[in-house]
Coordinates of C-alpha atoms in Angstrom, one line a residue:
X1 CA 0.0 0.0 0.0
X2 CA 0.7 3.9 -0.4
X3 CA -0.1 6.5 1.7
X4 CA -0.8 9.5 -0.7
X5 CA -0.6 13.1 0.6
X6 CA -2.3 16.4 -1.9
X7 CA -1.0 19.1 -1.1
X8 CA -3.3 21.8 -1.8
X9 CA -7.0 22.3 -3.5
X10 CA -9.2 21.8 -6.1
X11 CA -8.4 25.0 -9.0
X12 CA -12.3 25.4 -8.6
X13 CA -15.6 22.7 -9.2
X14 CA -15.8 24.2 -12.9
X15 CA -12.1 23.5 -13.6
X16 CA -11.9 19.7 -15.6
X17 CA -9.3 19.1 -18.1
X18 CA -11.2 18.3 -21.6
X19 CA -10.1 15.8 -24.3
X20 CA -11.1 12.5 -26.0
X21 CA -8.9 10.5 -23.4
X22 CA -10.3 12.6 -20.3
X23 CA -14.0 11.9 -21.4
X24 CA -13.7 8.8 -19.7
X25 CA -15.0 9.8 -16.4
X26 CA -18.9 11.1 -15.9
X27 CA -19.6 14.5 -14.8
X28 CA -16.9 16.7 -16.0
X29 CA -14.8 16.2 -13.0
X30 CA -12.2 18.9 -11.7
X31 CA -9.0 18.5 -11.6
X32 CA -8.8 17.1 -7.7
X33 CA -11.7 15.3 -8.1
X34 CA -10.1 13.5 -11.4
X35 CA -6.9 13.0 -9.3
X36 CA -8.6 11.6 -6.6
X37 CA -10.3 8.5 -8.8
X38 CA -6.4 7.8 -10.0
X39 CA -5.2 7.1 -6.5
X40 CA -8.0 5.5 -5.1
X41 CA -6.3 2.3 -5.7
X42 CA -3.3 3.3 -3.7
X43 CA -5.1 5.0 -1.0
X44 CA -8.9 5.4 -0.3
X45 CA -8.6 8.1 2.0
X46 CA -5.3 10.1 0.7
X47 CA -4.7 12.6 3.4
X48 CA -5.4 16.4 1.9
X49 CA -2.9 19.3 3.3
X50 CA -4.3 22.9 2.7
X51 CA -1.0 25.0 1.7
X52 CA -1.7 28.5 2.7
X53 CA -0.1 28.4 5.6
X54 CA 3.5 27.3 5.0
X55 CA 4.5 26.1 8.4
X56 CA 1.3 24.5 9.3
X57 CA 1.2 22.5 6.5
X58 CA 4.7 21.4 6.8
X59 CA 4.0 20.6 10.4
X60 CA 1.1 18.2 9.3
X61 CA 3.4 16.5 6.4
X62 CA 5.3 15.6 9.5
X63 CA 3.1 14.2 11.7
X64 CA 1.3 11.9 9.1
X65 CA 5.1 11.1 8.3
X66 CA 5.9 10.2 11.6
X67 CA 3.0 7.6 11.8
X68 CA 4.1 6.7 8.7
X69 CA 4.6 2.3 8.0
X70 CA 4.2 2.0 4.1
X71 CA 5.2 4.2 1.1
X72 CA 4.6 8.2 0.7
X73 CA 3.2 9.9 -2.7
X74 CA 3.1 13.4 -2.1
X75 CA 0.8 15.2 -4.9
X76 CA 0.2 18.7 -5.9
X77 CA -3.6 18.5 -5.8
X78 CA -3.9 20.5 -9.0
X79 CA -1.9 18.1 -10.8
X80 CA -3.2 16.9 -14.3
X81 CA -0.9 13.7 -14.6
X82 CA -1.4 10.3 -16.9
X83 CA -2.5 6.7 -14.3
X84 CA 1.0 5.4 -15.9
X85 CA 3.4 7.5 -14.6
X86 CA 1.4 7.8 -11.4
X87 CA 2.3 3.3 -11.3
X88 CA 5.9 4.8 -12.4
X89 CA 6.2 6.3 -9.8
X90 CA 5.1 3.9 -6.9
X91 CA 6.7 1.4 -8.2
X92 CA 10.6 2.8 -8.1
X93 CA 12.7 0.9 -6.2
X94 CA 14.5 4.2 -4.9
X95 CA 14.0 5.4 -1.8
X96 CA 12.6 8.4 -2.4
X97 CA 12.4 9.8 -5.9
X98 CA 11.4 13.3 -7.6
X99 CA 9.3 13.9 -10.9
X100 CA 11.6 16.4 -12.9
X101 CA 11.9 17.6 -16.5
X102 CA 14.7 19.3 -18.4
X103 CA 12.6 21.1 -21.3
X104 CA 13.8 25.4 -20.3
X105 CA 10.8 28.0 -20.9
X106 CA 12.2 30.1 -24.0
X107 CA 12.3 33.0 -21.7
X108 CA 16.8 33.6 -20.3
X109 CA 17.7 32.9 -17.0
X110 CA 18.2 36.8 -15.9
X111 CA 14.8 37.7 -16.6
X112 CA 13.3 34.6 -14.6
X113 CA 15.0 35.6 -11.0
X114 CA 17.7 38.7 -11.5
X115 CA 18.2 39.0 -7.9
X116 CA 20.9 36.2 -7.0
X117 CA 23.9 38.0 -6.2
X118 CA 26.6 35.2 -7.9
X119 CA 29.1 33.9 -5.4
X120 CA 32.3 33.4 -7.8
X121 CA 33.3 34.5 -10.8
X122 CA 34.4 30.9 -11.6
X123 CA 30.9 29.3 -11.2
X124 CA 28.4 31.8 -10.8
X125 CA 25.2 30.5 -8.8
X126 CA 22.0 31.5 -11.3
X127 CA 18.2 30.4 -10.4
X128 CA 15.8 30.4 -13.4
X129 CA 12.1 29.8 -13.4
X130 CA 11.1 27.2 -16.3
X131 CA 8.7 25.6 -17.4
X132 CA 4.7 26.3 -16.8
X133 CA 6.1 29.2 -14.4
X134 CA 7.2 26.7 -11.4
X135 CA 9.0 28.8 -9.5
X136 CA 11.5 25.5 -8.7
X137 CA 15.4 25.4 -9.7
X138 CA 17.3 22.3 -9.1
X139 CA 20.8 20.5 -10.3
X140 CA 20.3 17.3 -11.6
X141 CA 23.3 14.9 -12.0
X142 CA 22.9 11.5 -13.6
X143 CA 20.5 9.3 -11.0
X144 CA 19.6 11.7 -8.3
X145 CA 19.3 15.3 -7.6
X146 CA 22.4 17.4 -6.4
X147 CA 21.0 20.7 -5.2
X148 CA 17.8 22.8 -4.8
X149 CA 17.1 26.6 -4.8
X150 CA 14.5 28.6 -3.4
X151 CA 14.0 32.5 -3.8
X152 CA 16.3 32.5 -1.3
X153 CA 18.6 29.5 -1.6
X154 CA 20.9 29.6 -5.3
X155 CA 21.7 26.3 -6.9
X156 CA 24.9 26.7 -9.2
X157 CA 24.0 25.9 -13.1
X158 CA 20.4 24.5 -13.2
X159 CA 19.9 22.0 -15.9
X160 CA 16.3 20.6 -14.4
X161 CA 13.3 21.5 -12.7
X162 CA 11.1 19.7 -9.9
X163 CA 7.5 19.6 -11.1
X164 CA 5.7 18.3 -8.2
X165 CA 5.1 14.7 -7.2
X166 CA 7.4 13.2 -5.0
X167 CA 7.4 9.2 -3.3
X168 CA 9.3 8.1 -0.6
X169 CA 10.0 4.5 1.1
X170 CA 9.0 4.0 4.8
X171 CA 12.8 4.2 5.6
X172 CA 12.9 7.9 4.7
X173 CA 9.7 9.0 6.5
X174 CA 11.6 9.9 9.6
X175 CA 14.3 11.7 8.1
X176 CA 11.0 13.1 6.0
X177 CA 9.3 14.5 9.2
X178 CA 12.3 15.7 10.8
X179 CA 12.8 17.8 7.5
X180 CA 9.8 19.2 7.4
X181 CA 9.6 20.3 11.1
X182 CA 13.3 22.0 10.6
X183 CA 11.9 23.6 7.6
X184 CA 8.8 24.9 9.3
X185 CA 10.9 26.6 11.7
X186 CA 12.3 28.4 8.7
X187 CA 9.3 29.6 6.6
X188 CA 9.2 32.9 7.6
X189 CA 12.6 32.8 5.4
X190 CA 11.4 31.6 2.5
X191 CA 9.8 33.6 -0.5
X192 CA 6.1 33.4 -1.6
X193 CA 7.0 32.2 -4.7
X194 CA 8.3 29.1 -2.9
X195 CA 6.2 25.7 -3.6
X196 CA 6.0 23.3 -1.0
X197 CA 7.4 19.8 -2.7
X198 CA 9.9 22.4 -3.8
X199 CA 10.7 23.5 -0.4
X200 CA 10.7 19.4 0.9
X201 CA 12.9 17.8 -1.7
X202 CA 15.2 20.9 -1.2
X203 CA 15.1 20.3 2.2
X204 CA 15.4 16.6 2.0
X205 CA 18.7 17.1 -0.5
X206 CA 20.8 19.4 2.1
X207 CA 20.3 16.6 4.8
X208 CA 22.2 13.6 2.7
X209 CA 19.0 11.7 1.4
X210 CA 19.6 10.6 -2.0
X211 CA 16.0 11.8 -3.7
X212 CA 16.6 10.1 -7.5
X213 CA 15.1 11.7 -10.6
X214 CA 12.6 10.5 -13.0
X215 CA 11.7 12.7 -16.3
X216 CA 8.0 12.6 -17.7
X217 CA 9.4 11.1 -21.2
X218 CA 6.6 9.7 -23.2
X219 CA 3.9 10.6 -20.1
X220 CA 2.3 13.6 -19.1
X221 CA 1.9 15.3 -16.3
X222 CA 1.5 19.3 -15.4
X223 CA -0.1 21.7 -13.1
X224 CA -2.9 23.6 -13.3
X225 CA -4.7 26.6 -12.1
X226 CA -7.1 28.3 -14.4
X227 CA -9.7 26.6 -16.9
X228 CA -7.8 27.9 -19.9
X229 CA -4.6 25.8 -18.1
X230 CA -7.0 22.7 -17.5
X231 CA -8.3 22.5 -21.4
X232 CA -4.7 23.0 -22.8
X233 CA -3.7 19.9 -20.8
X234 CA -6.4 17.8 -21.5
X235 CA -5.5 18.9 -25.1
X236 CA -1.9 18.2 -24.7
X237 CA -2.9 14.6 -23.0
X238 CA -5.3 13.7 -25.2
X239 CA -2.2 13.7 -28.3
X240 CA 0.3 11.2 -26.0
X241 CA -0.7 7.8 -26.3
X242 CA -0.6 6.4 -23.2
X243 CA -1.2 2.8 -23.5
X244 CA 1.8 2.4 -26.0
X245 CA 3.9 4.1 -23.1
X246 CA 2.9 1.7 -20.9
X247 CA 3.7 -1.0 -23.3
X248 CA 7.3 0.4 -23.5
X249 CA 7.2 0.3 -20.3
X250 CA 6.7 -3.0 -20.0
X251 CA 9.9 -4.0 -22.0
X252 CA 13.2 -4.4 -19.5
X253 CA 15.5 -1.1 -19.9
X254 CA 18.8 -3.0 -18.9
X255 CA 18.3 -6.6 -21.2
X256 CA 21.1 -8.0 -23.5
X257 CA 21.8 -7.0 -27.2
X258 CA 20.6 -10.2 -28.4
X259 CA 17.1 -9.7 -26.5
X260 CA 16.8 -5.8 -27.0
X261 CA 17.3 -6.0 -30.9
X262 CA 16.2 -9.3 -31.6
X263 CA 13.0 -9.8 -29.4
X264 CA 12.1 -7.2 -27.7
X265 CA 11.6 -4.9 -30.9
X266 CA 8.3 -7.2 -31.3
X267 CA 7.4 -9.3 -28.6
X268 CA 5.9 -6.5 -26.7
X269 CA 3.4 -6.8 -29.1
X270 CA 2.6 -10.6 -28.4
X271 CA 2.1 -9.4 -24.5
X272 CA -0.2 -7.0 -25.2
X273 CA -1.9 -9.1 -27.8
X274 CA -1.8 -12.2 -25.0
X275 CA -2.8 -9.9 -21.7
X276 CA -5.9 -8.1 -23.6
X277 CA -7.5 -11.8 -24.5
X278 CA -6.7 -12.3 -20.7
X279 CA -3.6 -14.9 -21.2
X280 CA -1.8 -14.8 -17.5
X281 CA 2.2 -14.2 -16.9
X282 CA 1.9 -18.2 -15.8
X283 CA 0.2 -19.5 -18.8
X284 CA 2.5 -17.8 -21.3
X285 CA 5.6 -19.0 -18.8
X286 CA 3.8 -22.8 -19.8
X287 CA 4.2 -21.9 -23.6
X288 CA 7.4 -20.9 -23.3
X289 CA 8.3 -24.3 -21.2
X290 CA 6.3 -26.5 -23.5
X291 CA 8.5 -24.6 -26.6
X292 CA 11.6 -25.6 -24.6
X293 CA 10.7 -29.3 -24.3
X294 CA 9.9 -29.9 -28.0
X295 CA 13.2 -28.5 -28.8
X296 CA 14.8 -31.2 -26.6
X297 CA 12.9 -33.4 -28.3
X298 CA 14.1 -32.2 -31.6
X299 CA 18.1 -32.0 -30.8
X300 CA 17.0 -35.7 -29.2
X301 CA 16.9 -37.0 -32.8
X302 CA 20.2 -36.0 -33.8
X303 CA 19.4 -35.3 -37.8
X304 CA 20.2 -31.9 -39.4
X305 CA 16.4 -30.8 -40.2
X306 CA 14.7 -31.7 -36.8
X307 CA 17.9 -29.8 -35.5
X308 CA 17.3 -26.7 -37.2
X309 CA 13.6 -26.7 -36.3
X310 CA 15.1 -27.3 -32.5
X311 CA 17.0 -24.1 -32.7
X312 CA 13.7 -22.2 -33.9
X313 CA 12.0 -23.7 -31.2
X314 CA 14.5 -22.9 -28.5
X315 CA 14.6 -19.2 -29.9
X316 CA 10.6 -18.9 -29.3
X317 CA 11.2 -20.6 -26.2
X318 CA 12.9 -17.5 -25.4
X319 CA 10.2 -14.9 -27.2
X320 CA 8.0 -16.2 -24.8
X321 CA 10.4 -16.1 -21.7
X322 CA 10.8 -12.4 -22.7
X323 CA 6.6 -11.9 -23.1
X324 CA 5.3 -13.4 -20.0
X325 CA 7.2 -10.9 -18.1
X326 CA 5.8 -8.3 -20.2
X327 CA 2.5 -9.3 -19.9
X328 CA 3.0 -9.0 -16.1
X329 CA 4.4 -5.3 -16.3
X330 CA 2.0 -4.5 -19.0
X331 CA -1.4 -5.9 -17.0
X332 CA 0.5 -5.6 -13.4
X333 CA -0.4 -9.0 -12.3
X334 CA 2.4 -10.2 -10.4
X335 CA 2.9 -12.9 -7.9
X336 CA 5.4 -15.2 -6.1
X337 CA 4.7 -18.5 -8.2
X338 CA 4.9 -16.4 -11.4
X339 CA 8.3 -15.0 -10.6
X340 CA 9.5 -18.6 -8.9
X341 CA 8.2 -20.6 -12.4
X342 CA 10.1 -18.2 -14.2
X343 CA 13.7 -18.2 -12.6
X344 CA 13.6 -21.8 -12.0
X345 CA 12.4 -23.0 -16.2
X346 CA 14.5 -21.1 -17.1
X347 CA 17.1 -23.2 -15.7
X348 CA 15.0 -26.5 -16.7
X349 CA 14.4 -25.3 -20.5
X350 CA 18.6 -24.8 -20.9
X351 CA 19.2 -28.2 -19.2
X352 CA 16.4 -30.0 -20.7
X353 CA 18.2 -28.3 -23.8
X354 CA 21.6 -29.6 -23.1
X355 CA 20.4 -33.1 -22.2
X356 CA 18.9 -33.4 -26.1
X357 CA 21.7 -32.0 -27.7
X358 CA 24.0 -34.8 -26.1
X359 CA 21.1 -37.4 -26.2
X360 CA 21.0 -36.6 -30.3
X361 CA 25.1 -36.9 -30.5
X362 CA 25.1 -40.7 -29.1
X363 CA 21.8 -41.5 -30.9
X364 CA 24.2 -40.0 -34.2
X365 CA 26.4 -42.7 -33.5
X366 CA 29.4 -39.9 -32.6
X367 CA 30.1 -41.8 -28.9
X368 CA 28.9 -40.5 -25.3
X369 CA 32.3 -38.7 -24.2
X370 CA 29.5 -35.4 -25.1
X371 CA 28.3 -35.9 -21.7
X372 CA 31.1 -34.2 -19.8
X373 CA 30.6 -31.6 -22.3
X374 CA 27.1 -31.3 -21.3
X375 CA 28.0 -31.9 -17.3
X376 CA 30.5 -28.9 -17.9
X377 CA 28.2 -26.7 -19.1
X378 CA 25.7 -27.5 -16.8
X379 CA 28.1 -27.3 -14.0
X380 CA 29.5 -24.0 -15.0
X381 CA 26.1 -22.3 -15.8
X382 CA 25.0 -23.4 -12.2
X383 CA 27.8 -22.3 -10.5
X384 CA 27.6 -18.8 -12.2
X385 CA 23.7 -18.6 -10.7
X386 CA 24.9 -19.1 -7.5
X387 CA 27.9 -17.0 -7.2
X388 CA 24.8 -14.3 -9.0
X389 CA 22.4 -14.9 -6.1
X390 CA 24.7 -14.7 -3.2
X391 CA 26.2 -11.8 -4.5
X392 CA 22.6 -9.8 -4.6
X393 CA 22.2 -10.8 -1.3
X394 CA 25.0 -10.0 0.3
X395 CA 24.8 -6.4 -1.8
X396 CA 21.6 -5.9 -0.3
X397 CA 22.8 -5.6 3.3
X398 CA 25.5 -3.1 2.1
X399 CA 24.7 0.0 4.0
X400 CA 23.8 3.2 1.9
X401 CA 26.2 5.4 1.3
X402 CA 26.0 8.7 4.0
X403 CA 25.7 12.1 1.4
X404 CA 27.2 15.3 2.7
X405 CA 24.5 18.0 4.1
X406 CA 24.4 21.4 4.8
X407 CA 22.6 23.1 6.8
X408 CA 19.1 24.8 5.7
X409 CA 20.1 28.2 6.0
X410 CA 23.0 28.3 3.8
X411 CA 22.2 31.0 1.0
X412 CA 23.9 28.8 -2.0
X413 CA 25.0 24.9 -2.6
X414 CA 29.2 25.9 -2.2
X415 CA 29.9 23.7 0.5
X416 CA 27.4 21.3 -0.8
X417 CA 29.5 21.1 -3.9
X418 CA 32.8 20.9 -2.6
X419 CA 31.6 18.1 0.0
X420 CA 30.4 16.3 -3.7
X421 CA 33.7 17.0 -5.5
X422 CA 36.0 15.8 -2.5
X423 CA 34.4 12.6 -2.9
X424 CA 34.8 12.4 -6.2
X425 CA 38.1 12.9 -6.0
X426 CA 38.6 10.3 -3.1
X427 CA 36.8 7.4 -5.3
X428 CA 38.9 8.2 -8.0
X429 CA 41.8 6.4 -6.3
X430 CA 42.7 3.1 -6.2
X431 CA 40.5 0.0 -7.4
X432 CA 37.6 2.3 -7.3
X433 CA 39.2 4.9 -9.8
X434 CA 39.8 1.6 -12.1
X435 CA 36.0 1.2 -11.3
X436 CA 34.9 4.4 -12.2
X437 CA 36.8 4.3 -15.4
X438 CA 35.1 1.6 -16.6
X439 CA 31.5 3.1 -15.7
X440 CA 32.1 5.6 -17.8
X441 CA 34.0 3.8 -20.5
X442 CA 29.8 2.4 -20.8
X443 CA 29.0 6.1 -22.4
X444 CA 30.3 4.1 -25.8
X445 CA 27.8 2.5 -27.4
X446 CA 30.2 -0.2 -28.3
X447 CA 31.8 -0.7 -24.8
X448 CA 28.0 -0.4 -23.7
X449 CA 27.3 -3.4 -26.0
X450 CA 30.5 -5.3 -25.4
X451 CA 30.1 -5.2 -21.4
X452 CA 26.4 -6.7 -21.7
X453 CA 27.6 -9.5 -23.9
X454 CA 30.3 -10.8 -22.5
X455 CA 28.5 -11.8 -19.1
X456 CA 26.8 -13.9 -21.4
X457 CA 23.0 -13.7 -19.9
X458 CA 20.0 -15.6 -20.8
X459 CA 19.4 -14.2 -24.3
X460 CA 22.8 -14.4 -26.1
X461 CA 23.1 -18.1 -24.4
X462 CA 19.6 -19.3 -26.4
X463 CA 21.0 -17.3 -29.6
X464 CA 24.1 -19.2 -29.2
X465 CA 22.6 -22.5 -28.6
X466 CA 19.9 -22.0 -31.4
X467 CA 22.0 -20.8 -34.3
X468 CA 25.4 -23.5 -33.0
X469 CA 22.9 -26.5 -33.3
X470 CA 21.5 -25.2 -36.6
X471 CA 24.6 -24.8 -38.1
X472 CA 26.7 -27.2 -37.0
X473 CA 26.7 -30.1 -33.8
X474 CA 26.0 -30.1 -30.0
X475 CA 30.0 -30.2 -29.2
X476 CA 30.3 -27.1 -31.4
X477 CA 27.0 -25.8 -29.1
X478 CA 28.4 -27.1 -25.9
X479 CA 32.3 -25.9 -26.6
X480 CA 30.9 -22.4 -27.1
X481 CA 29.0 -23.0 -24.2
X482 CA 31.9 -23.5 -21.9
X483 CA 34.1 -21.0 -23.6
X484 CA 31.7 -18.1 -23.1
X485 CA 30.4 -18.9 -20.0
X486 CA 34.0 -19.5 -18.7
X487 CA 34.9 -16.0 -19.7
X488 CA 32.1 -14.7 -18.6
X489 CA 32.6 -16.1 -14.9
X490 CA 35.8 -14.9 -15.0
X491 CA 34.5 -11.3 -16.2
X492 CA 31.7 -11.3 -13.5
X493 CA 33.8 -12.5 -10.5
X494 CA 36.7 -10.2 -10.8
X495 CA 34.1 -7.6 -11.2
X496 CA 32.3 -8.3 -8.0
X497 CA 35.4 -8.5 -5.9
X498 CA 36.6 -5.6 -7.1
X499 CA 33.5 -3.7 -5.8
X500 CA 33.7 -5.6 -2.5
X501 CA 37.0 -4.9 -1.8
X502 CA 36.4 -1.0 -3.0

């Protein structure tokens, strides 16, 4: 469950964003009222703050906060926002993570707030306004935000602004209330112009929580106060598609080269096909086994066309390894069998696999020495799971890292930024310099590339088996196999204990 917080009222019972996709929804609703009906699924009572009054509404963000035992959304209630990004959202894995987008207004930086004096001629500290007049400025680095400004707080180059929702784990909520009780104390000091998530995530940033970014992409979401604002939106909404966002979605961001350009282009489409004729995750995990054991069955017989129809098989296998996860992002059913059937065959359809492809060599008449070819794969690919799963969990109980603060009433982010860059400059030493070299070697597309393949994962093994046992034979398939996987293990090990030792 969430607990969801809106932070502010309805822009007025006339107010309802128009458009063929808003149309949905009977009555006309207004804005908060059309907000409400998204989040009812999260929370059917969210908690409503009233922001005219800066500390007191700060003060009640705390206590609900402080009672706090599941996850935090915190909504501007005049937020026009697609139910997509909303799931987005909720479902990050970060603990706490801010809705931001890079797009500048066209008007220049000096006309938006001209009276931040800079602090150094080296690296002036600016504030703009951007975007939908948001009076928010924030630093974005790569994964999380750096610094916030307020009309009186400057943040040094902005490249981003906040734009209002905000979610936080249950692990942040006391470091959540304790931020918003320091910053009631302090808004007599801050400028009318000032919005409130803008005044928590800026508050949140200078005491060391790491508050990750997200950017609206193919999704919509803005803020609105007037009708003329609520029709534009709905106008603006109504030309996104959403449901082919959330089909993206659906697709892994971090999968292999094999399975990003040769499946994923298209099996997306098979999941949506499957989950809108009501197909479940577990029944398309079933095809996918059942594709599996027939090409077993066809590497069984050892002869060149039942071999070539084996690696099609195996290769569809895999389609459908790749789709019944989709089709559980895509309709968001998930559940503990589905994700245990699907980590375990997996491991069943590539031994099955292995046991046919040797089972087909002796039945050829080429001898049964293929076995400790098949053993040695099957040896090696389960000792590179396990060495996988007890690395995740023993990188799970790794602490967070502690992020420098600074204290509230600091006018700019200077100390903030020299806390950052001293730590740069300390983890550019030693094995985690090599590290960090490496991380950023991955800005090349072809290092990018070369670094997913050569841990050899799930898709690039079934290309590999598929197009070896078309080709050629099962010791070809099996040799390449070992080789790979070999390197691989050798790749992935000295990786991990070079980040444990670092």
């Amino acid at each position: 469950m969430t607990r969801v917080v809106l932070l502010g009222s309805s822009p007025g019972p006339d107010t309802a964003p128009t458009g063929p996709r808003l149309a949905a929804l009977p009555g006309s609703p207004t804005v908060a009222e059309r907000l409400r009906s998204q989040i009812l699924s999260l929370d059917p009572r969210p908690a409503t703050i009233d922001t005219g009054d800066v500390a007191a509404a700060l003060r009640a963000l705390a206590e609900i906060a402080e009672s706090a035992t599941e996850s935090l959304l915190i909504l501007p209630a005049d937020s026009v926002i697609h139910d997509e990004l909303i799931y987005q959202i909720t479902k990050t894995k970060r603990g706490a993570l801010a809705l931001i987008a890079k797009e500048p207004r066209p008007e220049t930086v000096e006309e938006a707030q001209p009276d931040i004096v800079p602090i150094d001629e080296a690296e002036p500290e600016i504030s703009d306004r951007r975007l939908e007049g948001l009076p928010i400025r924030s630093r974005a680095g790569k994964s999380r935000i750096i610094s916030v400004g307020t009309a009186h707080h400057a943040v040094t180059r902005p490249n981003a602004v906040l734009l209002g929702p905000l979610h936080l784990s249950p692990r942040n909520a006391p470091q959540l209330a304790a931020t918003c009780r320091e910053l009631a104390g302090l808004a007599d000091v801050f400028g009318a112009d000032d919005d409130l998530v803008q005044l928590i995530v800026f508050g949140l940033v200078r005491n060391g929580v790491s508050v990750g970014i997200r950017g609206r992409r193919d999704l919509f979401y803005r803020r609105v106060t007037t009708q003329e604002e609520a029709d534009a939106a709905g106008a603006d909404m109504a030309g996104m598609d959403e449901d082919r966002a959330r089909l993206d979605h659906a697709v892994k961001g971090a999968d292999g080269f094999f399975t990003t350009y040769f499946v994923s282009t298209y099996s997306r489409f098979i999941a949506r096909w499957a989950a809108r004729r009501g197909l479940t995750p577990n029944q398309v995990t079933l095809i996918s086994i059942a594709l599996g054991v027939l090409a077993a069955a066809c590497f069984a017989t050892g002869d060149r066309p039942w071999m070539v129809a084996g690696g099609l098989l195996i290769y569809f296998a895999f389609v459908f390894d790749c789709v019944d996860g989709q089709v559980a992002r895509y309709a968001r059913k998930f559940g503990v069998l589905g994700a245990w059937l699907d980590a375990t065959f997996d491991r069943f359809k590539e031994y099955v696999v292995f046991a046919g492809l040797a089972v087909g060599w002796v039945v050829s008449g080429n001898g049964d020495d293929i076995w400790i070819l098949a053993l040695a794969a099957i040896g090696l690919q389960s000792v590179r799971h396990l060495l996988d799963f007890s690395f995740g969990i023993a990188n799970r109980r790794k602490p967070p890292g502690q992020l420098p603060t600074l204290p509230l009433t600091a006018p700019s982010d200077k100390e903030l930024r020299q806390a950052l860059q001293s730590r740069k400059v300390e983890r550019a030493q030693g094995i985690r310099g090599l590290l960090k070299m490496w991380s950023k070697a991955g800005r090349f597309r072809a290092v990018h590339w070369a670094r997913k393949m050569i841990v050899f994962p799930i898709g690039e093994r079934f290309a590999a088996i598929a197009i070896t046992a078309a080709l050629f034979d099962a010791r070809i398939t099996f040799l390449t196999l070992v080789i790979w996987g070999s390197v691989a293990a050798i790749y992935t090990l000295t990786g991990r204990l070079m980040r444990s030792l670092a």
